[in-house]
XYZ file of C-alpha atoms in Angstrom:
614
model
C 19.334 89.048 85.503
C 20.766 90.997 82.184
C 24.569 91.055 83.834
C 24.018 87.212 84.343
C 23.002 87.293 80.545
C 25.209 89.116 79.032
C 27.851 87.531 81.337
C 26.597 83.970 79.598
C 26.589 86.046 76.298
C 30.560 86.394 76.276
C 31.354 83.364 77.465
C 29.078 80.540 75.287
C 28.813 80.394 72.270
C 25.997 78.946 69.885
C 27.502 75.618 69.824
C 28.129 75.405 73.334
C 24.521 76.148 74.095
C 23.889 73.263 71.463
C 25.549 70.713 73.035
C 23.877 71.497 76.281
C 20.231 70.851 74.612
C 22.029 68.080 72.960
C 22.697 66.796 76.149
C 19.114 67.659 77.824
C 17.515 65.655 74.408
C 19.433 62.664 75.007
C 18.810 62.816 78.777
C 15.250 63.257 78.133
C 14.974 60.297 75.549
C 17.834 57.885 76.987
C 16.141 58.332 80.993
C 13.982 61.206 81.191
C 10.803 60.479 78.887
C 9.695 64.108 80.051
C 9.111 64.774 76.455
C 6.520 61.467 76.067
C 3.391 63.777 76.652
C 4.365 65.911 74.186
C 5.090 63.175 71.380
C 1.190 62.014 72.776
C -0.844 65.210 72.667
C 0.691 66.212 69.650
C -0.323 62.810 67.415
C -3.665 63.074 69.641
C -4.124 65.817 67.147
C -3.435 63.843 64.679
C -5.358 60.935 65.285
C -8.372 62.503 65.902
C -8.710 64.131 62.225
C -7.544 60.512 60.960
C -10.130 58.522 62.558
C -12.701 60.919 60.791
C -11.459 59.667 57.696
C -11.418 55.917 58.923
C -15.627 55.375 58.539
C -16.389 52.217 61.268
C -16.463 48.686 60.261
C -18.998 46.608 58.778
C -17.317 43.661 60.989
C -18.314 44.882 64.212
C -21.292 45.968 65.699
C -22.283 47.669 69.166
C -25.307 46.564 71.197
C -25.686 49.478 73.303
C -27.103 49.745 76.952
C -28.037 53.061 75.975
C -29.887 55.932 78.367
C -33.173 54.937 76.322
C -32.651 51.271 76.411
C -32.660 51.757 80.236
C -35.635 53.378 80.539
C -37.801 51.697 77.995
C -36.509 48.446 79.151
C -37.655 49.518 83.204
C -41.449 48.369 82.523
C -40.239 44.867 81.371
C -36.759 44.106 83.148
C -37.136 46.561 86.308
C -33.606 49.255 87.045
C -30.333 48.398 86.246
C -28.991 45.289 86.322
C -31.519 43.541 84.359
C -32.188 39.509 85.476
C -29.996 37.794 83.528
C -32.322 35.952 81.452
C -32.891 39.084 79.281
C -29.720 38.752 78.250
C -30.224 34.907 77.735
C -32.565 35.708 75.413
C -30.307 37.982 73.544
C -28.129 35.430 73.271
C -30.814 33.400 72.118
C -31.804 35.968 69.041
C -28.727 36.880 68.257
C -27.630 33.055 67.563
C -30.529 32.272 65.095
C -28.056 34.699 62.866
C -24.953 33.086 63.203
C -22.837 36.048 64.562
C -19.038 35.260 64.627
C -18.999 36.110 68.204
C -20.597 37.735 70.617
C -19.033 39.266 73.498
C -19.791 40.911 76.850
C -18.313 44.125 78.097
C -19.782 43.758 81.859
C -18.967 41.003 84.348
C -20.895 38.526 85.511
C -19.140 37.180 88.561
C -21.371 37.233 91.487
C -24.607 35.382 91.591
C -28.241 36.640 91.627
C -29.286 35.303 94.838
C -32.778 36.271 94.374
C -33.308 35.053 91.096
C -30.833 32.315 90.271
C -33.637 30.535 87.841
C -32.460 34.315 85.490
C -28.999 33.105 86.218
C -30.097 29.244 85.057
C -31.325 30.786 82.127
C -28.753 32.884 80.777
C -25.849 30.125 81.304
C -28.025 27.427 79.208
C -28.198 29.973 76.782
C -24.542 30.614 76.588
C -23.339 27.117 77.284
C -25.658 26.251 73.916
C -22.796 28.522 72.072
C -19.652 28.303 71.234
C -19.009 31.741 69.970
C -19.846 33.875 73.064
C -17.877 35.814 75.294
C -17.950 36.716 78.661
C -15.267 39.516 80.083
C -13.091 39.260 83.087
C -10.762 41.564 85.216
C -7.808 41.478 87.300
C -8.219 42.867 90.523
C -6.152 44.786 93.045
C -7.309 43.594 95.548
C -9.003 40.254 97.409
C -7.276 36.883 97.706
C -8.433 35.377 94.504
C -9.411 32.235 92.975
C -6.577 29.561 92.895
C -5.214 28.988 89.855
C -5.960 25.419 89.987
C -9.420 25.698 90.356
C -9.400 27.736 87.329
C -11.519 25.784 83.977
C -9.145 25.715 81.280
C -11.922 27.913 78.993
C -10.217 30.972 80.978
C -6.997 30.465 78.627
C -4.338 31.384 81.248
C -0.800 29.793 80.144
C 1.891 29.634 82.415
C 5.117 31.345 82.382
C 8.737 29.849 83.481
C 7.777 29.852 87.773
C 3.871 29.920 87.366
C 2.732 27.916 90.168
C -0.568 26.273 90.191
C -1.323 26.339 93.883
C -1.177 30.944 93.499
C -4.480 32.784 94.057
C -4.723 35.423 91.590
C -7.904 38.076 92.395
C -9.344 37.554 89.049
C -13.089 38.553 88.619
C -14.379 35.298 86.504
C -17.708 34.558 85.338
C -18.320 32.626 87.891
C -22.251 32.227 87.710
C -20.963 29.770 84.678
C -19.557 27.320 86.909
C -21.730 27.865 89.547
C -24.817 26.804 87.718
C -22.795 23.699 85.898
C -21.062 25.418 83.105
C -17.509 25.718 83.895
C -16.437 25.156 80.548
C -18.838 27.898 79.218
C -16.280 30.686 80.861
C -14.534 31.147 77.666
C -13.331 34.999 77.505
C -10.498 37.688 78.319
C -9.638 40.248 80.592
C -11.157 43.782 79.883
C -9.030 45.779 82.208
C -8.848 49.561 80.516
C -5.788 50.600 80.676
C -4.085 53.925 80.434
C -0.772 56.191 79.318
C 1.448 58.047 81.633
C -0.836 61.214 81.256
C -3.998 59.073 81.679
C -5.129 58.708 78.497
C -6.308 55.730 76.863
C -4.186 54.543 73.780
C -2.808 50.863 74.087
C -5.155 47.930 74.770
C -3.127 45.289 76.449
C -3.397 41.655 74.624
C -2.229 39.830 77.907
C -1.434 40.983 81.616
C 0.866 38.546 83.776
C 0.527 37.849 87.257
C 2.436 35.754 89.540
C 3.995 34.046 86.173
C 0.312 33.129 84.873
C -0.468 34.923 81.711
C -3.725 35.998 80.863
C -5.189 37.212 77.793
C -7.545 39.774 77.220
C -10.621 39.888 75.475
C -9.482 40.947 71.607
C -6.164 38.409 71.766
C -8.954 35.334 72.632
C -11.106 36.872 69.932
C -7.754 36.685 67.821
C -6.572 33.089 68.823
C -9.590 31.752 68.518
C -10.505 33.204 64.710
C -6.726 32.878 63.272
C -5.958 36.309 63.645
C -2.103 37.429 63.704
C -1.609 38.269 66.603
C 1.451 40.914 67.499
C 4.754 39.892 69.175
C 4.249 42.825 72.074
C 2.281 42.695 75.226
C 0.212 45.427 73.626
C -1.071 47.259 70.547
C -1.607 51.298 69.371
C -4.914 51.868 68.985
C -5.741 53.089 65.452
C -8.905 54.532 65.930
C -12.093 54.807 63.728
C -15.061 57.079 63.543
C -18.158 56.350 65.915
C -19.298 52.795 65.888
C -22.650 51.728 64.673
C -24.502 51.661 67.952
C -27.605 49.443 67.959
C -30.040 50.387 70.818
C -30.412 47.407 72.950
C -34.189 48.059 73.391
C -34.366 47.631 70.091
C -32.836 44.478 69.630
C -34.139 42.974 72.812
C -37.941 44.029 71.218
C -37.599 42.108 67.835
C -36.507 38.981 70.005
C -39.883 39.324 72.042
C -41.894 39.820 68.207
C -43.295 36.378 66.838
C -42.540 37.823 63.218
C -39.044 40.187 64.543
C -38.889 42.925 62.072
C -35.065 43.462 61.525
C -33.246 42.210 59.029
C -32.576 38.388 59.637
C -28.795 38.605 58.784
C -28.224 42.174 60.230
C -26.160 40.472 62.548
C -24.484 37.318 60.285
C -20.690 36.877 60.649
C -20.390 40.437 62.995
C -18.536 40.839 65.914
C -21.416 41.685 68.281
C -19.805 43.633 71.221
C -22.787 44.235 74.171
C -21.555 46.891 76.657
C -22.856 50.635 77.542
C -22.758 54.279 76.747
C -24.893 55.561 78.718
C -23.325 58.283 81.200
C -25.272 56.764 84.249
C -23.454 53.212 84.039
C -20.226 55.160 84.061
C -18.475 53.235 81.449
C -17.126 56.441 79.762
C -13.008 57.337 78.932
C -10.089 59.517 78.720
C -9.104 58.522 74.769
C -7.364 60.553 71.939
C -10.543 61.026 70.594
C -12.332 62.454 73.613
C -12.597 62.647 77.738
C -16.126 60.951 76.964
C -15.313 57.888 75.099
C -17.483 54.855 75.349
C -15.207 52.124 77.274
C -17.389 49.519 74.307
C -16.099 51.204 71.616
C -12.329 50.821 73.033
C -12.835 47.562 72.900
C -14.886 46.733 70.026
C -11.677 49.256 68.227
C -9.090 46.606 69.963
C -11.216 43.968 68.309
C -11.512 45.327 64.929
C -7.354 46.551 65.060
C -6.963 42.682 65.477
C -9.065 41.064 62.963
C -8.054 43.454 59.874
C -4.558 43.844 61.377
C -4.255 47.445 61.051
C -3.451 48.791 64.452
C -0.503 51.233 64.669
C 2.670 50.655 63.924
C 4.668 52.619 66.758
C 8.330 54.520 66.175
C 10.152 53.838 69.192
C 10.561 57.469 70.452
C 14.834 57.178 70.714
C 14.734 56.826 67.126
C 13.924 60.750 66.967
C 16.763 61.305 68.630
C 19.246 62.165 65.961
C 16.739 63.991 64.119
C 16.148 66.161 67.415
C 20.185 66.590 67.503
C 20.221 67.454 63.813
C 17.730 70.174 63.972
C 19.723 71.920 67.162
C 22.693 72.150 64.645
C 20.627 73.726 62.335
C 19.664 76.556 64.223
C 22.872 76.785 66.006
C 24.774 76.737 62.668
C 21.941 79.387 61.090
C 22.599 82.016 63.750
C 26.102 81.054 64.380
C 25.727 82.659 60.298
C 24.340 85.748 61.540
C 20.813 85.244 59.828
C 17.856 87.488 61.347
C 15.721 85.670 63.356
C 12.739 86.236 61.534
C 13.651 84.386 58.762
C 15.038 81.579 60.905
C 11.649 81.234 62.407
C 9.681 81.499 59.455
C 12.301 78.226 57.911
C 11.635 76.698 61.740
C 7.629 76.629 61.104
C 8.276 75.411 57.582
C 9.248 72.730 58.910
C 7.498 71.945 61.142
C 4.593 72.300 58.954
C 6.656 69.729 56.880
C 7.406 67.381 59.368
C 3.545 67.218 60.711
C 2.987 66.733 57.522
C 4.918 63.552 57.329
C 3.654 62.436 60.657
C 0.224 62.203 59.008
C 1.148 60.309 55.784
C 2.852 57.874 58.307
C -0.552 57.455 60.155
C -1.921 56.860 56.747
C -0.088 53.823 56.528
C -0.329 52.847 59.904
C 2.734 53.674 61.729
C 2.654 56.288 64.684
C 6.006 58.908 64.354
C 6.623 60.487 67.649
C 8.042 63.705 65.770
C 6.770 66.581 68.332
C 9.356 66.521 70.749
C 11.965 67.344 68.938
C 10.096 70.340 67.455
C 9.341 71.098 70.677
C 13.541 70.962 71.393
C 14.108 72.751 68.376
C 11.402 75.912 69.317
C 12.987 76.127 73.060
C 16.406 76.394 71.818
C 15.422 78.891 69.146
C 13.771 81.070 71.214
C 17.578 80.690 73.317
C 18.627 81.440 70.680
C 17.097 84.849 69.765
C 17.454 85.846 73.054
C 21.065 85.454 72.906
C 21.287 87.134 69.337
C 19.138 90.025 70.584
C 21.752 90.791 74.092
C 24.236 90.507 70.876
C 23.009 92.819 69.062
C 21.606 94.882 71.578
C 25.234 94.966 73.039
C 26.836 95.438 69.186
C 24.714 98.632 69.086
C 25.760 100.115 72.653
C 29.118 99.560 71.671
C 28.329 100.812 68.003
C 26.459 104.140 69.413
C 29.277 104.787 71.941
C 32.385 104.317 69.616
C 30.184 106.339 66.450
C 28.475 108.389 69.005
C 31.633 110.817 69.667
C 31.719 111.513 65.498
C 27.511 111.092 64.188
C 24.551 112.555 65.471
C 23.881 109.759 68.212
C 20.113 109.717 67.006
C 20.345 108.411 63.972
C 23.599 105.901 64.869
C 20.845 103.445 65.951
C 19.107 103.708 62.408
C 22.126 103.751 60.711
C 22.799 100.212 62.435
C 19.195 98.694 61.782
C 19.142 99.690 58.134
C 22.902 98.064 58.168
C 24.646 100.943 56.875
C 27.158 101.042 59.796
C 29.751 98.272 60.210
C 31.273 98.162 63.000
C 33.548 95.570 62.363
C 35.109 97.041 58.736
C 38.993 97.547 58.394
C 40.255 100.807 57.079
C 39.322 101.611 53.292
C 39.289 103.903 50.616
C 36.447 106.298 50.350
C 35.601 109.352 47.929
C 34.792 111.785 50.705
C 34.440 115.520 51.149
C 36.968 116.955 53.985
C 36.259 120.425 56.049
C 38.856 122.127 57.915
C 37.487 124.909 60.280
C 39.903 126.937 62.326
C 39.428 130.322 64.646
C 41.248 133.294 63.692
C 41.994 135.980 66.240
C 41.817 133.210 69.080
C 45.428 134.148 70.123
C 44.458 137.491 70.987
C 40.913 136.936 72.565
C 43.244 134.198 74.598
C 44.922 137.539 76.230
C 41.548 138.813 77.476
C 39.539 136.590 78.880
C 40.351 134.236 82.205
C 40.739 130.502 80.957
C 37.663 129.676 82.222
C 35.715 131.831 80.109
C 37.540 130.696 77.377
C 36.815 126.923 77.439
C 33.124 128.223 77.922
C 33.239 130.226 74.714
C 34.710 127.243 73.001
C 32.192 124.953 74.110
C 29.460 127.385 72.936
C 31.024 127.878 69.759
C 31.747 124.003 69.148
C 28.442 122.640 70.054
C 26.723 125.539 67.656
C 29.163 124.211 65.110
C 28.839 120.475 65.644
C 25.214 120.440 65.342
C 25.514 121.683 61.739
C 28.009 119.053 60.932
C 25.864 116.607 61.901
C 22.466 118.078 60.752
C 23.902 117.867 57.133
C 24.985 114.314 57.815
C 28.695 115.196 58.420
C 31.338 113.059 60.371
C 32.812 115.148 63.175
C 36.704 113.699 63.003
C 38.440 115.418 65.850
C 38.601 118.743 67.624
C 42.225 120.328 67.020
C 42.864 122.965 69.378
C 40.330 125.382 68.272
C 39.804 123.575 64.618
C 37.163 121.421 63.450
C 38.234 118.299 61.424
C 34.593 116.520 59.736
C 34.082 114.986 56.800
C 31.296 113.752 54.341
C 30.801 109.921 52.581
C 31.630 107.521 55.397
C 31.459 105.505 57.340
C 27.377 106.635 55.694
C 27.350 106.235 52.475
C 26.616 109.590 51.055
C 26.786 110.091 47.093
C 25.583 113.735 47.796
C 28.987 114.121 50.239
C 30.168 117.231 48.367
C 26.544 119.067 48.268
C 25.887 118.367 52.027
C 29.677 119.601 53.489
C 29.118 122.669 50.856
C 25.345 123.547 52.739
C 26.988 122.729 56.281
C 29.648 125.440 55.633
C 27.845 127.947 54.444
C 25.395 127.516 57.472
C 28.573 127.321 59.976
C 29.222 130.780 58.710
C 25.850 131.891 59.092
C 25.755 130.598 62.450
C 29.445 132.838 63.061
C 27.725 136.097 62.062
C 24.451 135.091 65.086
C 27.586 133.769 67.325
C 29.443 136.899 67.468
C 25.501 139.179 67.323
C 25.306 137.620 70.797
C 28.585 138.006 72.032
C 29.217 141.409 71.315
C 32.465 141.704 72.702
C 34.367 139.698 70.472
C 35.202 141.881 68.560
C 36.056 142.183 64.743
C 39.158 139.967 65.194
C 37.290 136.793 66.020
C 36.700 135.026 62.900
C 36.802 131.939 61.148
C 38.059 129.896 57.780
C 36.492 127.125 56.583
C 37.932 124.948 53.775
C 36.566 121.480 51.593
C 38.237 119.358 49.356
C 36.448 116.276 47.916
C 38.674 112.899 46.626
C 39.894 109.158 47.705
C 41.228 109.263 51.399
C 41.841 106.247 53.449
C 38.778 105.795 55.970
C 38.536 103.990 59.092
C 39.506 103.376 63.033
C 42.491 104.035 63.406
C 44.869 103.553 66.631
C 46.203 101.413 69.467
C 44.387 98.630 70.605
C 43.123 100.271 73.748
C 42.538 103.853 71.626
C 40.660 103.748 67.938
C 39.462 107.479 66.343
C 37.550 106.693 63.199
C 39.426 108.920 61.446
C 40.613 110.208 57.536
C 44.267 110.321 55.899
C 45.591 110.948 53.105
C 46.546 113.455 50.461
C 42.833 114.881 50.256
C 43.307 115.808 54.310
C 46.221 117.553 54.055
C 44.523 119.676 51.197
C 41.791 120.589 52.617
C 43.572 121.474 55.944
C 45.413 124.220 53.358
C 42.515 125.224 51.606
C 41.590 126.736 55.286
C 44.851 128.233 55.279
C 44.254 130.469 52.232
C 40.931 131.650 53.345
C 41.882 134.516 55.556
C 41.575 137.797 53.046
C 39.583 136.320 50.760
C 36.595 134.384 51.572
C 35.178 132.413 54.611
C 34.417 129.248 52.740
C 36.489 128.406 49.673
C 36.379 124.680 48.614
C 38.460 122.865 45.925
C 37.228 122.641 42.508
C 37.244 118.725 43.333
C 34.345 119.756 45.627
C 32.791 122.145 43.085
C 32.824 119.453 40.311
C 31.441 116.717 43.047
C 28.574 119.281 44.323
C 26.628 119.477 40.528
C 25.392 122.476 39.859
C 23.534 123.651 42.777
C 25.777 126.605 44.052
C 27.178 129.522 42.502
C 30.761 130.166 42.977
C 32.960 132.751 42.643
C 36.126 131.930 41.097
C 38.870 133.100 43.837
C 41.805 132.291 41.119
C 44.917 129.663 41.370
C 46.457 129.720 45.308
C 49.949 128.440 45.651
C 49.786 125.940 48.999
C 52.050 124.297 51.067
C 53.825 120.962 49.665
C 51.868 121.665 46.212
C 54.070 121.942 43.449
C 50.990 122.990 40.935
C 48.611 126.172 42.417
C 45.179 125.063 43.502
C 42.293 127.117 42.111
C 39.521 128.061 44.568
C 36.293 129.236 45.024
C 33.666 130.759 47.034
C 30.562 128.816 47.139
C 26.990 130.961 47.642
C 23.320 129.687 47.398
C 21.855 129.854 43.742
C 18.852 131.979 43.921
């Protein structure tokens, strides 16, 4: 998997990964629509805390079926369905108050054949109005009703090829026309209809079948009051809080009382909407709102979204499109800049934060923004994204810790990068550095005594002991030269203290000689070493062949120091520049070794001995 990765790594770059989720965003909004549910569930959200803030109507009303109207009602009317002449009577009481309309949410399309003088009763009682409504359904099944036969209260209209002679299965309230009231079947389809995930959003105003259009229950309402009525086949739902729910024992009660006790215009000019909640008569939906959502309060929320004309407003969703495009070439452009991930998700939830926030002041004015998927785009390629700049970086250190590796203490090359005081990418420059020459004296004739192979083993020995030091004290091992040690202090670390820190890792390097040669006791008095510093500007850097780099110092400062060594032998181990001594502060104490005439100097060089200050 990582070879694959890192394979991918070297040969796409941020944009190219762009336009590939440029591509998958158009796909997804031009064909796709994968991305729909997410636009839904997000403003689901959304809508929910909105219709808390939307209190119900005054306009519409809810006579509900309720658990407790169902059992009070069982003494008087028997189980569920009730004879139809109790809800005659509704009718009845409701009427004496001059409701705007009142509509049914349950069918009546099949006769009681046990009681048709309940039936009788409840169509005189409708067919004595002119303001109620009774629901109907299309059906998936069943031959149907011709068209034909169909009363003209229905309120189908054809459509270019509608043919009169179709049957269309189309549950009607037939008991209407069945008991001499055809033109008393005034009313609209109720069918509930759902989203792609299942969830109930849109209420349909009309449904078409074999070119014979049909309207439902809120576009009648809405024809027949003068209500605007959209251009669409459908409408958003904008949703309210819970509907006033009237118990329909209740009502039903006060229209048995001589005296009723209610208020005599509770129900003047309302929308009265009979239908159920109760969880027995299964009339319960999958909404924004809730997976338990009264299938009356859908539609008395159709109803209402009609008559004040406020349902949503709704963005198609290709018109996110270029915003989804736009935000991809934000993030490709921010880490195509190199900035830290963090930060680019911390600006990524901004805004989103800001662009939620926008999806709810558009809510507040009615229109429904489908602005989640392309947040949803925009998280998927981030996290891309910082995957890709982590294999980066994770590859700029290995490369980092194996090229500085060879001249820093490998542990602390990977803090060095983090705390970004390592570039690996910087050209040669001028540095004020500290420069140590180290070189073995008496090597030539330990050389004649020993077998080759116990030579490169004492090297090693020695070297590693040596090394250590240098990079203890924060030093820069350069290169090995024959038996010399090249390291410097001040780069590619910044180190203000360069001078101080080569100073303490010579002195310990000639510590660590005297314990060297304790152990080996056969080296004898000849084996011995010089050790020289020189502090000033030298040029800094990798330098080499494309296929070879050494990070490596020249300049005038090198070839000093590299003499300094030279005039140790005979008069100190460690002598150092009076550069270095000036650089160090006073920290040491030195003893002055006087002027030394070098090579390719034309002025002598004074020296000194650095020791510890007690």
């Amino acid at each position: 998997m990582m070879p694959v990765l890192r394979k991918l790594l070297r040969r796409f770059s941020w944009w190219h990964w762009f336009a590939v989720f440029a591509l998958l965003a158009s796909l997804d909004y031009g064909v796709l629509d994968a991305g729909q549910i997410v636009d839904q569930r997000g403003m689901d959200i959304l809508v929910r805390q909105h219709a808390l803030s939307r209190p119900p109507s005054s306009e519409v009303v809810v006579i509900d079926i309720d658990q407790r109207s169902l059992e009070e009602m069982n003494g008087q009317a028997g189980s569920w369905p009730w004879p139809r002449s109790v809800h005659g009577e509704l009718v009845g009481y409701l009427a004496r108050q001059q409701p705007r309309a009142v509509v049914f949410d349950f069918h009546f399309n099949e006769p009681d054949i046990f009681r048709p003088e309940h039936d009788q009763a409840f169509v005189d009682a409708v067919a004595a109005q002119t303001n109620v409504y009774l629901s109907m359904a299309l059906s998936d099944s069943g031959l149907g009703a011709a068209v034909a036969d169909m009363p003209a209260a229905v309120g189908m209209q054809p459509t270019p090829g509608a043919d009169p002679r179709s049957h269309i299965p189309l549950l009607l309230p037939l008991v209407m026309a069945q008991h001499g009231h055809p033109e008393a079947m005034r009313g609209g389809l109720i069918n509930f209809s759902e989203d792609s995930d299942r969830v109930a959003r849109h209420y349909y105003l009309y449904r078409e079948r074999q070119h014979w259009r049909f309207p439902s229950m809120p576009a009648r309402l809405a024809k027949d009051n003068g209500w605007p009525i959209p251009a669409g086949d459908r409408i958003l739902l904008n949703w309210r809080s819970a509907w006033r729910h009237v118990p329909y024992a209740d009502v039903y009660a006060d229209a048995q009382r001589e005296k009723p006790l209610r208020a005599a215009d509770e129900f003047r000019d309302k929308i009265v909407v009979v239908g159920t909640a109760a969880p027995g008569l299964q009339d319960l939906r999958v909404t924004s709102l809730g997976s338990t959502y009264p299938g009356v309060d859908i539609l008395a929320t159709a109803i209402d979204n009609l008559r004040a004309g406020d349902w949503l407003r709704e963005v198609p969703r290709p018109a996110a499109l270029p915003f989804a495009v736009l935000l991809l070439a934000g993030i490709a452009y921010v880490f195509a800049r190199g900035i830290s991930p963090t930060r680019i998700a911390y600006g990524l939830l901004g805004l989103n934060l800001a662009v939620v926030s926008l999806a709810w002041w558009q809510l507040g004015r009615g229109v429904w923004l489908p602005a989640f998927t392309p947040l949803l785009f925009g998280w998927l390629f981030y996290w891309l994204c910082a995957l890709l700049a982590y294999l980066q970086e994770r590859q700029r250190r290995e490369q980092a810790i194996g090229m500085f590796g060879r001249f820093l203490d490998p542990r602390v090359v990977g803090d060095l990068l983090a705390r970004g005081e390592i570039d690996t990418g910087a050209n040669a420059e001028s540095r004020q550095i500290t420069v140590l020459f180290s070189d073995i004296r008496g090597f030539t004739t330990l050389s004649e005594t020993r077998s080759p192979e116990a030579i490169v083993s004492l090297l090693n020995r020695y070297f590693s002991t040596q090394v250590e030091i240098i990079f203890r004290h924060g030093g820069t091992l350069d290169k090995f030269i024959g038996d010399a040690i090249m390291a410097f202090w001040g780069a590619p670390v910044n180190d203000p203290d360069h001078a101080r820190h080569a100073i303490l890792a010579a002195m310990e390097m000639s510590q660590a000689l005297v314990r060297f040669k304790a152990e080996l006791t056969d080296l004898g008095h000849d084996f011995e070493i010089g050790i020289g510093l020189n502090s000033g500007l030298a040029v800094v850097g990798f330098i080499g062949s494309q296929d070879r780099l050494d990070y490596t110092a020249i300049g005038d400062t090198v070839n000093l120091a590299s003499r300094i060594e030279g005039q140790t032998k005979g008069v100190a181990r460690v002598l150092v520049a009076e550069s270095t001594m000036q650089a160090a502060g006073p920290v040491f104490d030195y003893r002055d070794c006087g002027l030394h005439h070098v090579k390719g100097r034309e002025q002598d060089v004074r020296l000194f001995e650095p020791s510890l200050r007690e």
